[in-house]
PDB file of C-alpha atoms (C1' of nucleotides) in Angstrom:
ATOM      1  CA  MET B   1      72.426 152.363  59.989  1.00 52.00           C
ATOM      2  CA  LYS B   2      72.450 148.709  60.962  1.00 67.00           C
ATOM      3  CA  ARG B   3      70.361 148.120  64.065  1.00 82.00           C
ATOM      4  CA  ASP B   4      71.154 145.338  66.458  1.00 82.00           C
ATOM      5  CA  TYR B   5      67.808 145.219  68.228  1.00 88.00           C
ATOM      6  CA  LEU B   6      64.212 144.795  67.298  1.00 97.00           C
ATOM      7  CA  GLY B   7      61.331 146.980  66.241  1.00 97.00           C
ATOM      8  CA  GLU B   8      58.125 146.603  68.207  1.00 97.00           C
ATOM      9  CA  PHE B   9      56.395 144.302  65.753  1.00 98.00           C
ATOM     10  CA  GLU B  10      59.525 142.290  65.084  1.00 98.00           C
ATOM     11  CA  HIS B  11      59.758 141.736  68.793  1.00 98.00           C
ATOM     12  CA  ILE B  12      56.204 140.467  68.981  1.00 98.00           C
ATOM     13  CA  VAL B  13      56.639 138.218  65.961  1.00 98.00           C
ATOM     14  CA  LEU B  14      59.745 136.604  67.431  1.00 98.00           C
ATOM     15  CA  LEU B  15      57.905 135.944  70.670  1.00 98.00           C
ATOM     16  CA  ALA B  16      55.151 134.330  68.620  1.00 98.00           C
ATOM     17  CA  LEU B  17      57.715 132.050  66.966  1.00 98.00           C
ATOM     18  CA  LEU B  18      59.008 130.879  70.309  1.00 97.00           C
ATOM     19  CA  ARG B  19      55.511 130.375  71.535  1.00 97.00           C
ATOM     20  CA  LEU B  20      54.329 128.395  68.515  1.00 96.00           C
ATOM     21  CA  ASP B  21      57.491 126.398  68.062  1.00 94.00           C
ATOM     22  CA  LYS B  22      56.870 123.860  65.270  1.00 94.00           C
ATOM     23  CA  GLN B  23      53.491 125.368  64.432  1.00 93.00           C
ATOM     24  CA  ALA B  24      54.896 128.719  63.378  1.00 96.00           C
ATOM     25  CA  TYR B  25      53.680 129.643  59.908  1.00 96.00           C
ATOM     26  CA  GLY B  26      52.218 132.914  58.649  1.00 95.00           C
ATOM     27  CA  MET B  27      48.515 132.504  59.241  1.00 96.00           C
ATOM     28  CA  ARG B  28      48.998 130.835  62.604  1.00 97.00           C
ATOM     29  CA  ILE B  29      51.438 133.507  63.749  1.00 98.00           C
ATOM     30  CA  ARG B  30      48.956 136.173  62.867  1.00 98.00           C
ATOM     31  CA  GLN B  31      46.219 134.405  64.776  1.00 97.00           C
ATOM     32  CA  GLU B  32      48.417 133.964  67.811  1.00 97.00           C
ATOM     33  CA  ILE B  33      49.302 137.650  67.912  1.00 98.00           C
ATOM     34  CA  GLU B  34      45.713 138.737  67.436  1.00 97.00           C
ATOM     35  CA  GLN B  35      44.485 136.474  70.189  1.00 96.00           C
ATOM     36  CA  ARG B  36      47.204 137.384  72.649  1.00 96.00           C
ATOM     37  CA  THR B  37      47.329 141.101  72.095  1.00 96.00           C
ATOM     38  CA  GLY B  38      43.776 141.821  71.009  1.00 95.00           C
ATOM     39  CA  ARG B  39      44.918 143.903  68.104  1.00 95.00           C
ATOM     40  CA  SER B  40      44.202 143.118  64.488  1.00 94.00           C
ATOM     41  CA  VAL B  41      47.153 142.241  62.313  1.00 96.00           C
ATOM     42  CA  ALA B  42      47.277 142.415  58.515  1.00 96.00           C
ATOM     43  CA  ILE B  43      48.692 139.233  57.074  1.00 97.00           C
ATOM     44  CA  GLY B  44      50.993 141.239  54.819  1.00 97.00           C
ATOM     45  CA  ALA B  45      52.544 142.809  57.885  1.00 97.00           C
ATOM     46  CA  VAL B  46      53.469 139.407  59.240  1.00 98.00           C
ATOM     47  CA  TYR B  47      55.154 138.224  56.067  1.00 98.00           C
ATOM     48  CA  ALA B  48      56.921 141.501  55.398  1.00 98.00           C
ATOM     49  CA  THR B  49      58.374 141.419  58.872  1.00 98.00           C
ATOM     50  CA  LEU B  50      59.326 137.774  58.628  1.00 98.00           C
ATOM     51  CA  ASP B  51      60.946 138.257  55.211  1.00 98.00           C
ATOM     52  CA  ARG B  52      62.994 141.159  56.477  1.00 97.00           C
ATOM     53  CA  MET B  53      64.100 139.238  59.527  1.00 98.00           C
ATOM     54  CA  GLU B  54      65.026 136.295  57.368  1.00 98.00           C
ATOM     55  CA  ALA B  55      67.192 138.610  55.262  1.00 97.00           C
ATOM     56  CA  LYS B  56      68.944 139.664  58.463  1.00 96.00           C
ATOM     57  CA  GLY B  57      69.457 136.076  59.568  1.00 97.00           C
ATOM     58  CA  TYR B  58      67.132 136.361  62.552  1.00 97.00           C
ATOM     59  CA  VAL B  59      64.800 133.628  61.350  1.00 98.00           C
ATOM     60  CA  SER B  60      64.784 130.890  58.724  1.00 98.00           C
ATOM     61  CA  SER B  61      61.947 129.225  56.886  1.00 97.00           C
ATOM     62  CA  ARG B  62      61.163 125.975  55.121  1.00 95.00           C
ATOM     63  CA  LEU B  63      58.161 124.830  53.152  1.00 92.00           C
ATOM     64  CA  GLY B  64      55.994 122.225  54.797  1.00 87.00           C
ATOM     65  CA  GLU B  65      54.715 119.058  53.198  1.00 75.00           C
ATOM     66  CA  PRO B  66      51.898 119.722  50.749  1.00 68.00           C
ATOM     67  CA  THR B  67      49.699 117.348  52.751  1.00 66.00           C
ATOM     68  CA  ALA B  68      47.028 119.791  53.765  1.00 61.00           C
ATOM     69  CA  GLU B  69      43.903 118.085  54.969  1.00 70.00           C
ATOM     70  CA  ARG B  70      41.223 120.180  53.421  1.00 74.00           C
ATOM     71  CA  GLY B  71      42.915 121.785  50.489  1.00 78.00           C
ATOM     72  CA  GLY B  72      45.028 124.878  50.468  1.00 83.00           C
ATOM     73  CA  ARG B  73      48.558 125.834  49.752  1.00 90.00           C
ATOM     74  CA  ALA B  74      51.608 124.464  51.561  1.00 92.00           C
ATOM     75  CA  LYS B  75      52.673 126.175  54.754  1.00 94.00           C
ATOM     76  CA  ARG B  76      55.922 127.999  55.164  1.00 96.00           C
ATOM     77  CA  PHE B  77      57.283 127.340  58.628  1.00 97.00           C
ATOM     78  CA  PHE B  78      59.550 129.762  60.393  1.00 98.00           C
ATOM     79  CA  ARG B  79      61.952 129.345  63.227  1.00 97.00           C
ATOM     80  CA  ILE B  80      64.127 131.682  65.187  1.00 97.00           C
ATOM     81  CA  GLU B  81      67.875 131.539  64.593  1.00 97.00           C
ATOM     82  CA  ALA B  82      70.677 132.242  67.031  1.00 96.00           C
ATOM     83  CA  GLU B  83      71.083 135.821  65.871  1.00 96.00           C
ATOM     84  CA  GLY B  84      67.383 136.411  66.258  1.00 97.00           C
ATOM     85  CA  ALA B  85      67.437 134.986  69.741  1.00 97.00           C
ATOM     86  CA  GLU B  86      70.306 137.296  70.616  1.00 96.00           C
ATOM     87  CA  ALA B  87      68.543 140.346  69.255  1.00 97.00           C
ATOM     88  CA  LEU B  88      65.447 139.366  71.186  1.00 97.00           C
ATOM     89  CA  LYS B  89      67.461 139.013  74.325  1.00 96.00           C
ATOM     90  CA  ARG B  90      69.042 142.420  73.837  1.00 96.00           C
ATOM     91  CA  SER B  91      65.673 144.057  73.317  1.00 97.00           C
ATOM     92  CA  GLU B  92      64.165 142.340  76.315  1.00 97.00           C
ATOM     93  CA  GLU B  93      67.076 143.319  78.491  1.00 96.00           C
ATOM     94  CA  ALA B  94      67.068 146.925  77.346  1.00 97.00           C
ATOM     95  CA  LEU B  95      63.374 147.253  78.160  1.00 97.00           C
ATOM     96  CA  SER B  96      63.851 145.451  81.405  1.00 96.00           C
ATOM     97  CA  ARG B  97      66.596 147.792  82.514  1.00 97.00           C
ATOM     98  CA  MET B  98      64.583 150.835  81.537  1.00 97.00           C
ATOM     99  CA  ARG B  99      61.642 149.501  83.492  1.00 96.00           C
ATOM    100  CA  LEU B 100      63.630 148.749  86.640  1.00 92.00           C
ATOM    101  CA  GLY B 101      62.115 150.500  89.598  1.00 84.00           C
ATOM    102  CA  VAL B 102      59.290 152.282  87.784  1.00 90.00           C
ATOM    103  CA  ARG B 103      55.634 151.444  88.124  1.00 83.00           C
ATOM    104  CA  VAL B 104      54.571 150.847  84.573  1.00 78.00           C
ATOM    105  CA  THR B 105      51.145 149.326  84.868  1.00 66.00           C
ATOM    106  CA  ARG B 106      49.740 151.150  87.904  1.00 58.00           C
ATOM    107  CA  GLY B 107      49.351 154.858  88.575  1.00 53.00           C
ATOM    108  CA  MET B 108      51.950 155.833  86.060  1.00 49.00           C
ATOM    109  CA  ALA B 109      51.026 159.474  85.687  1.00 43.00           C
TER     110      ALA B 109
ATOM    111  CA  MET T   1      46.631 154.030  59.930  1.00 54.00           C
ATOM    112  CA  LYS T   2      46.534 155.479  63.411  1.00 69.00           C
ATOM    113  CA  ARG T   3      48.454 153.288  65.846  1.00 83.00           C
ATOM    114  CA  ASP T   4      47.465 153.014  69.453  1.00 83.00           C
ATOM    115  CA  TYR T   5      50.680 151.532  70.755  1.00 89.00           C
ATOM    116  CA  LEU T   6      54.327 152.414  70.761  1.00 97.00           C
ATOM    117  CA  GLY T   7      57.343 151.904  68.577  1.00 97.00           C
ATOM    118  CA  GLU T   8      60.397 150.430  70.225  1.00 97.00           C
ATOM    119  CA  PHE T   9      62.214 153.700  70.768  1.00 98.00           C
ATOM    120  CA  GLU T  10      59.059 155.528  71.801  1.00 98.00           C
ATOM    121  CA  HIS T  11      58.587 152.864  74.409  1.00 98.00           C
ATOM    122  CA  ILE T  12      62.067 153.341  75.762  1.00 98.00           C
ATOM    123  CA  VAL T  13      61.761 157.109  75.791  1.00 98.00           C
ATOM    124  CA  LEU T  14      58.513 156.973  77.764  1.00 98.00           C
ATOM    125  CA  LEU T  15      60.131 154.688  80.305  1.00 98.00           C
ATOM    126  CA  ALA T  16      62.951 157.198  80.582  1.00 98.00           C
ATOM    127  CA  LEU T  17      60.434 159.959  81.300  1.00 98.00           C
ATOM    128  CA  LEU T  18      58.890 157.975  84.123  1.00 97.00           C
ATOM    129  CA  ARG T  19      62.287 157.180  85.466  1.00 96.00           C
ATOM    130  CA  LEU T  20      63.603 160.729  85.359  1.00 96.00           C
ATOM    131  CA  ASP T  21      60.412 162.393  86.529  1.00 94.00           C
ATOM    132  CA  LYS T  22      61.120 166.124  86.979  1.00 94.00           C
ATOM    133  CA  GLN T  23      64.593 165.805  85.493  1.00 93.00           C
ATOM    134  CA  ALA T  24      63.364 164.726  82.076  1.00 96.00           C
ATOM    135  CA  TYR T  25      64.836 166.950  79.384  1.00 96.00           C
ATOM    136  CA  GLY T  26      66.451 165.984  76.093  1.00 95.00           C
ATOM    137  CA  MET T  27      70.099 165.637  76.998  1.00 96.00           C
ATOM    138  CA  ARG T  28      69.369 163.924  80.277  1.00 97.00           C
ATOM    139  CA  ILE T  29      66.942 161.503  78.637  1.00 98.00           C
ATOM    140  CA  ARG T  30      69.550 160.571  76.115  1.00 98.00           C
ATOM    141  CA  GLN T  31      72.105 159.986  78.834  1.00 97.00           C
ATOM    142  CA  GLU T  32      69.710 157.847  80.834  1.00 97.00           C
ATOM    143  CA  ILE T  33      68.938 155.644  77.858  1.00 98.00           C
ATOM    144  CA  GLU T  34      72.574 155.270  76.929  1.00 97.00           C
ATOM    145  CA  GLN T  35      73.560 154.335  80.445  1.00 96.00           C
ATOM    146  CA  ARG T  36      70.730 151.888  80.994  1.00 96.00           C
ATOM    147  CA  THR T  37      70.764 150.154  77.641  1.00 96.00           C
ATOM    148  CA  GLY T  38      74.387 150.504  76.660  1.00 95.00           C
ATOM    149  CA  ARG T  39      73.523 151.679  73.198  1.00 95.00           C
ATOM    150  CA  SER T  40      74.434 155.039  71.760  1.00 94.00           C
ATOM    151  CA  VAL T  41      71.593 157.402  71.013  1.00 96.00           C
ATOM    152  CA  ALA T  42      71.695 160.381  68.649  1.00 96.00           C
ATOM    153  CA  ILE T  43      70.278 163.460  70.284  1.00 97.00           C
ATOM    154  CA  GLY T  44      68.184 164.158  67.207  1.00 97.00           C
ATOM    155  CA  ALA T  45      66.499 160.810  67.631  1.00 97.00           C
ATOM    156  CA  VAL T  46      65.395 161.741  71.113  1.00 98.00           C
ATOM    157  CA  TYR T  47      63.866 165.050  70.098  1.00 98.00           C
ATOM    158  CA  ALA T  48      62.241 163.724  66.947  1.00 98.00           C
ATOM    159  CA  THR T  49      60.577 161.007  68.968  1.00 98.00           C
ATOM    160  CA  LEU T  50      59.538 163.381  71.702  1.00 98.00           C
ATOM    161  CA  ASP T  51      58.152 165.904  69.215  1.00 98.00           C
ATOM    162  CA  ARG T  52      56.107 163.246  67.476  1.00 97.00           C
ATOM    163  CA  MET T  53      54.752 161.947  70.739  1.00 98.00           C
ATOM    164  CA  GLU T  54      53.883 165.452  71.796  1.00 98.00           C
ATOM    165  CA  ALA T  55      51.914 165.871  68.557  1.00 97.00           C
ATOM    166  CA  LYS T  56      50.007 162.720  69.473  1.00 96.00           C
ATOM    167  CA  GLY T  57      49.322 163.961  72.977  1.00 96.00           C
ATOM    168  CA  TYR T  58      51.454 161.310  74.641  1.00 97.00           C
ATOM    169  CA  VAL T  59      53.777 163.797  76.284  1.00 98.00           C
ATOM    170  CA  SER T  60      53.873 167.524  76.957  1.00 97.00           C
ATOM    171  CA  SER T  61      56.755 169.912  77.411  1.00 97.00           C
ATOM    172  CA  ARG T  62      57.570 173.215  79.058  1.00 95.00           C
ATOM    173  CA  LEU T  63      60.640 175.377  79.006  1.00 92.00           C
ATOM    174  CA  GLY T  64      62.630 175.519  82.200  1.00 86.00           C
ATOM    175  CA  GLU T  65      63.920 178.626  83.902  1.00 75.00           C
ATOM    176  CA  PRO T  66      66.878 180.168  82.107  1.00 67.00           C
ATOM    177  CA  THR T  67      68.842 179.863  85.317  1.00 65.00           C
ATOM    178  CA  ALA T  68      71.522 177.534  84.089  1.00 59.00           C
ATOM    179  CA  GLU T  69      74.541 177.559  86.332  1.00 69.00           C
ATOM    180  CA  ARG T  70      77.316 177.459  83.824  1.00 73.00           C
ATOM    181  CA  GLY T  71      75.808 178.920  80.699  1.00 76.00           C
ATOM    182  CA  GLY T  72      73.838 177.139  78.061  1.00 81.00           C
ATOM    183  CA  ARG T  73      70.383 177.243  76.674  1.00 89.00           C
ATOM    184  CA  ALA T  74      67.222 176.691  78.724  1.00 91.00           C
ATOM    185  CA  LYS T  75      66.068 173.144  79.196  1.00 93.00           C
ATOM    186  CA  ARG T  76      62.844 171.805  77.774  1.00 96.00           C
ATOM    187  CA  PHE T  77      61.244 169.457  80.257  1.00 97.00           C
ATOM    188  CA  PHE T  78      58.941 166.671  79.193  1.00 98.00           C
ATOM    189  CA  ARG T  79      56.355 164.710  81.037  1.00 97.00           C
ATOM    190  CA  ILE T  80      54.147 161.817  80.151  1.00 97.00           C
ATOM    191  CA  GLU T  81      50.435 162.506  79.680  1.00 97.00           C
ATOM    192  CA  ALA T  82      47.510 160.205  80.360  1.00 96.00           C
ATOM    193  CA  GLU T  83      47.288 159.053  76.755  1.00 96.00           C
ATOM    194  CA  GLY T  84      50.975 158.276  76.732  1.00 97.00           C
ATOM    195  CA  ALA T  85      50.644 156.310  79.934  1.00 97.00           C
ATOM    196  CA  GLU T  86      47.805 154.325  78.397  1.00 96.00           C
ATOM    197  CA  ALA T  87      49.751 153.577  75.239  1.00 97.00           C
ATOM    198  CA  LEU T  88      52.683 152.511  77.357  1.00 97.00           C
ATOM    199  CA  LYS T  89      50.474 150.234  79.363  1.00 96.00           C
ATOM    200  CA  ARG T  90      49.030 148.672  76.228  1.00 96.00           C
ATOM    201  CA  SER T  91      52.474 148.031  74.799  1.00 97.00           C
ATOM    202  CA  GLU T  92      53.737 146.569  78.036  1.00 97.00           C
ATOM    203  CA  GLU T  93      50.735 144.330  78.335  1.00 96.00           C
ATOM    204  CA  ALA T  94      50.927 143.128  74.749  1.00 97.00           C
ATOM    205  CA  LEU T  95      54.561 142.155  75.199  1.00 97.00           C
ATOM    206  CA  SER T  96      53.831 140.617  78.522  1.00 96.00           C
ATOM    207  CA  ARG T  97      51.083 138.430  77.116  1.00 97.00           C
ATOM    208  CA  MET T  98      53.253 137.352  74.214  1.00 97.00           C
ATOM    209  CA  ARG T  99      56.024 136.463  76.620  1.00 96.00           C
ATOM    210  CA  LEU T 100      53.811 134.426  78.953  1.00 92.00           C
ATOM    211  CA  GLY T 101      55.200 130.954  79.368  1.00 84.00           C
ATOM    212  CA  VAL T 102      58.185 131.287  77.049  1.00 90.00           C
ATOM    213  CA  ARG T 103      61.800 131.394  78.150  1.00 83.00           C
ATOM    214  CA  VAL T 104      63.059 134.586  76.626  1.00 78.00           C
ATOM    215  CA  THR T 105      66.420 135.130  78.237  1.00 65.00           C
ATOM    216  CA  ARG T 106      67.682 131.568  78.637  1.00 58.00           C
ATOM    217  CA  GLY T 107      68.120 128.818  76.066  1.00 53.00           C
ATOM    218  CA  MET T 108      65.766 130.408  73.603  1.00 50.00           C
ATOM    219  CA  ALA T 109      66.892 128.564  70.510  1.00 44.00           C
TER     220      ALA T 109
ATOM    221  C1'  DT D   1      37.612 121.701  35.117  1.00 87.12           C
ATOM    222  C1'  DC D   2      35.519 124.466  38.578  1.00 87.12           C
ATOM    223  C1'  DA D   3      34.515 125.984  43.067  1.00 87.12           C
ATOM    224  C1'  DT D   4      36.316 126.217  47.536  1.00 87.12           C
ATOM    225  C1'  DT D   5      39.743 126.582  50.885  1.00 87.12           C
ATOM    226  C1'  DT D   6      44.156 127.826  52.915  1.00 87.12           C
ATOM    227  C1'  DA D   7      47.971 130.207  52.523  1.00 87.12           C
ATOM    228  C1'  DT D   8      51.640 133.128  50.581  1.00 87.12           C
ATOM    229  C1'  DT D   9      53.289 136.984  47.687  1.00 87.12           C
ATOM    230  C1'  DC D  10      53.324 141.519  45.972  1.00 87.12           C
ATOM    231  C1'  DT D  11      52.939 146.548  45.770  1.00 87.12           C
ATOM    232  C1'  DA D  12      52.606 150.899  47.653  1.00 87.12           C
ATOM    233  C1'  DC D  13      52.611 153.988  51.126  1.00 87.12           C
ATOM    234  C1'  DA D  14      52.703 155.693  56.283  1.00 87.12           C
ATOM    235  C1'  DT D  15      55.148 155.935  60.443  1.00 87.12           C
ATOM    236  C1'  DT D  16      59.034 155.566  63.195  1.00 87.12           C
ATOM    237  C1'  DG D  17      64.095 155.488  63.762  1.00 87.12           C
ATOM    238  C1'  DT D  18      68.633 157.714  63.099  1.00 87.12           C
ATOM    239  C1'  DA D  19      72.449 160.883  62.271  1.00 87.12           C
ATOM    240  C1'  DG D  20      74.743 164.886  62.647  1.00 87.12           C
ATOM    241  C1'  DA D  21      75.225 169.650  61.463  1.00 87.12           C
ATOM    242  C1'  DA D  22      73.206 174.043  62.490  1.00 87.12           C
ATOM    243  C1'  DA D  23      71.213 177.224  65.407  1.00 87.12           C
ATOM    244  C1'  DT D  24      70.090 179.328  69.948  1.00 87.12           C
ATOM    245  C1'  DA D  25      70.689 181.023  74.407  1.00 87.12           C
ATOM    246  C1'  DT D  26      73.200 181.689  78.377  1.00 87.12           C
ATOM    247  C1'  DG D  27      77.297 183.101  81.560  1.00 87.12           C
ATOM    248  C1'  DA D  28      81.959 184.513  81.897  1.00 87.12           C
ATOM    249  C1'  DA D  29      86.043 186.786  80.364  1.00 87.12           C
ATOM    250  C1'  DG D  30      88.375 190.452  78.459  1.00 87.12           C
TER     251       DG D  30
ATOM    252  C1'  DC L   1      79.961 195.266  74.437  1.00 87.12           C
ATOM    253  C1'  DT L   2      82.241 191.549  71.982  1.00 87.12           C
ATOM    254  C1'  DT L   3      83.870 187.217  71.982  1.00 87.12           C
ATOM    255  C1'  DC L   4      84.357 182.567  73.789  1.00 87.12           C
ATOM    256  C1'  DA L   5      82.983 178.396  75.756  1.00 87.12           C
ATOM    257  C1'  DT L   6      79.212 175.630  77.021  1.00 87.12           C
ATOM    258  C1'  DA L   7      74.735 173.405  77.177  1.00 87.12           C
ATOM    259  C1'  DT L   8      70.945 172.414  74.859  1.00 87.12           C
ATOM    260  C1'  DT L   9      67.527 172.357  71.294  1.00 87.12           C
ATOM    261  C1'  DT L  10      66.168 172.536  66.372  1.00 87.12           C
ATOM    262  C1'  DC L  11      66.379 171.265  61.657  1.00 87.12           C
ATOM    263  C1'  DT L  12      66.915 168.429  57.520  1.00 87.12           C
ATOM    264  C1'  DA L  13      67.216 164.368  55.090  1.00 87.12           C
ATOM    265  C1'  DC L  14      67.103 159.751  54.614  1.00 87.12           C
ATOM    266  C1'  DA L  15      66.781 154.623  56.211  1.00 87.12           C
ATOM    267  C1'  DA L  16      64.224 151.033  58.374  1.00 87.12           C
ATOM    268  C1'  DT L  17      60.101 149.264  60.026  1.00 87.12           C
ATOM    269  C1'  DG L  18      55.015 148.981  60.101  1.00 87.12           C
ATOM    270  C1'  DT L  19      50.611 148.373  57.632  1.00 87.12           C
ATOM    271  C1'  DA L  20      46.942 147.301  54.335  1.00 87.12           C
ATOM    272  C1'  DG L  21      44.732 144.651  51.254  1.00 87.12           C
ATOM    273  C1'  DA L  22      44.409 142.902  46.628  1.00 87.12           C
ATOM    274  C1'  DA L  23      46.507 139.475  43.814  1.00 87.12           C
ATOM    275  C1'  DT L  24      48.193 135.032  43.248  1.00 87.12           C
ATOM    276  C1'  DA L  25      49.187 130.185  44.136  1.00 87.12           C
ATOM    277  C1'  DA L  26      48.442 125.428  45.363  1.00 87.12           C
ATOM    278  C1'  DA L  27      45.800 121.877  47.073  1.00 87.12           C
ATOM    279  C1'  DT L  28      41.127 119.075  47.519  1.00 87.12           C
ATOM    280  C1'  DG L  29      36.917 117.195  46.089  1.00 87.12           C
ATOM    281  C1'  DA L  30      32.800 117.335  43.308  1.00 87.12           C
TER     282       DA L  30
END
DNA sequence: TCATTTATTCTACATTGTAGAAATATGAAG
DNA sequence: CTTCATATTTCTACAATGTAGAATAAATGA
């Protein structure tokens, strides 16, 4: 039952990675999503999603230098991999084609 | 754990409803999604998703006239309800805000 | 060493996604 | 009226994704 496109939250997390670029680590990703979308995000949800996408090869991670400025554990930075970018593209294109010609944000009913 | 936005497939199905308008019944919805997105869709997936969204008040359904032209069971037509339209709008807007300023379909890596 | 801070990891469960066989309802043919 | 072919929905079971929050870890400075 291997899927080749993204779930809703996976989609949002990948967009956050692109958006944050080198700054993409768990806590920051969560903050970015909360600020942009206005919805609250459990930190566990972010990591679970990232871990699963890493297992699929969609993202990779590396530990940052332990040079935090005011204490605290080292950051784990994530970046999108080619397969993740492709899945993102597929999902974006599928939605885009479904949306073609329909008014989605005005007088939908 | 009540969600106020859509899963990926729910999202696509709602877009299909808008797109098909009065023609929106299970088999046709499936066909529309397959044609637009290029992915194959199990008919059970369509109904399960529609049934769950109906339970949430996102869509409603009514049975069509049993006046099929070449035999076959009556169609069950679906339409999007106000709450579904709102959820769709929220999902679209969340994605849209996450996408703002990032190149999603070109040179993403 | 302890308190504080920042961040990740873990565990458990809810919701959504998926597949395909089974069932239902019709019209047409015999 | 019985059977066949067709169109469509319904059902069942399981896999994948989403979510929550407590627990744990690692670093700093007093």
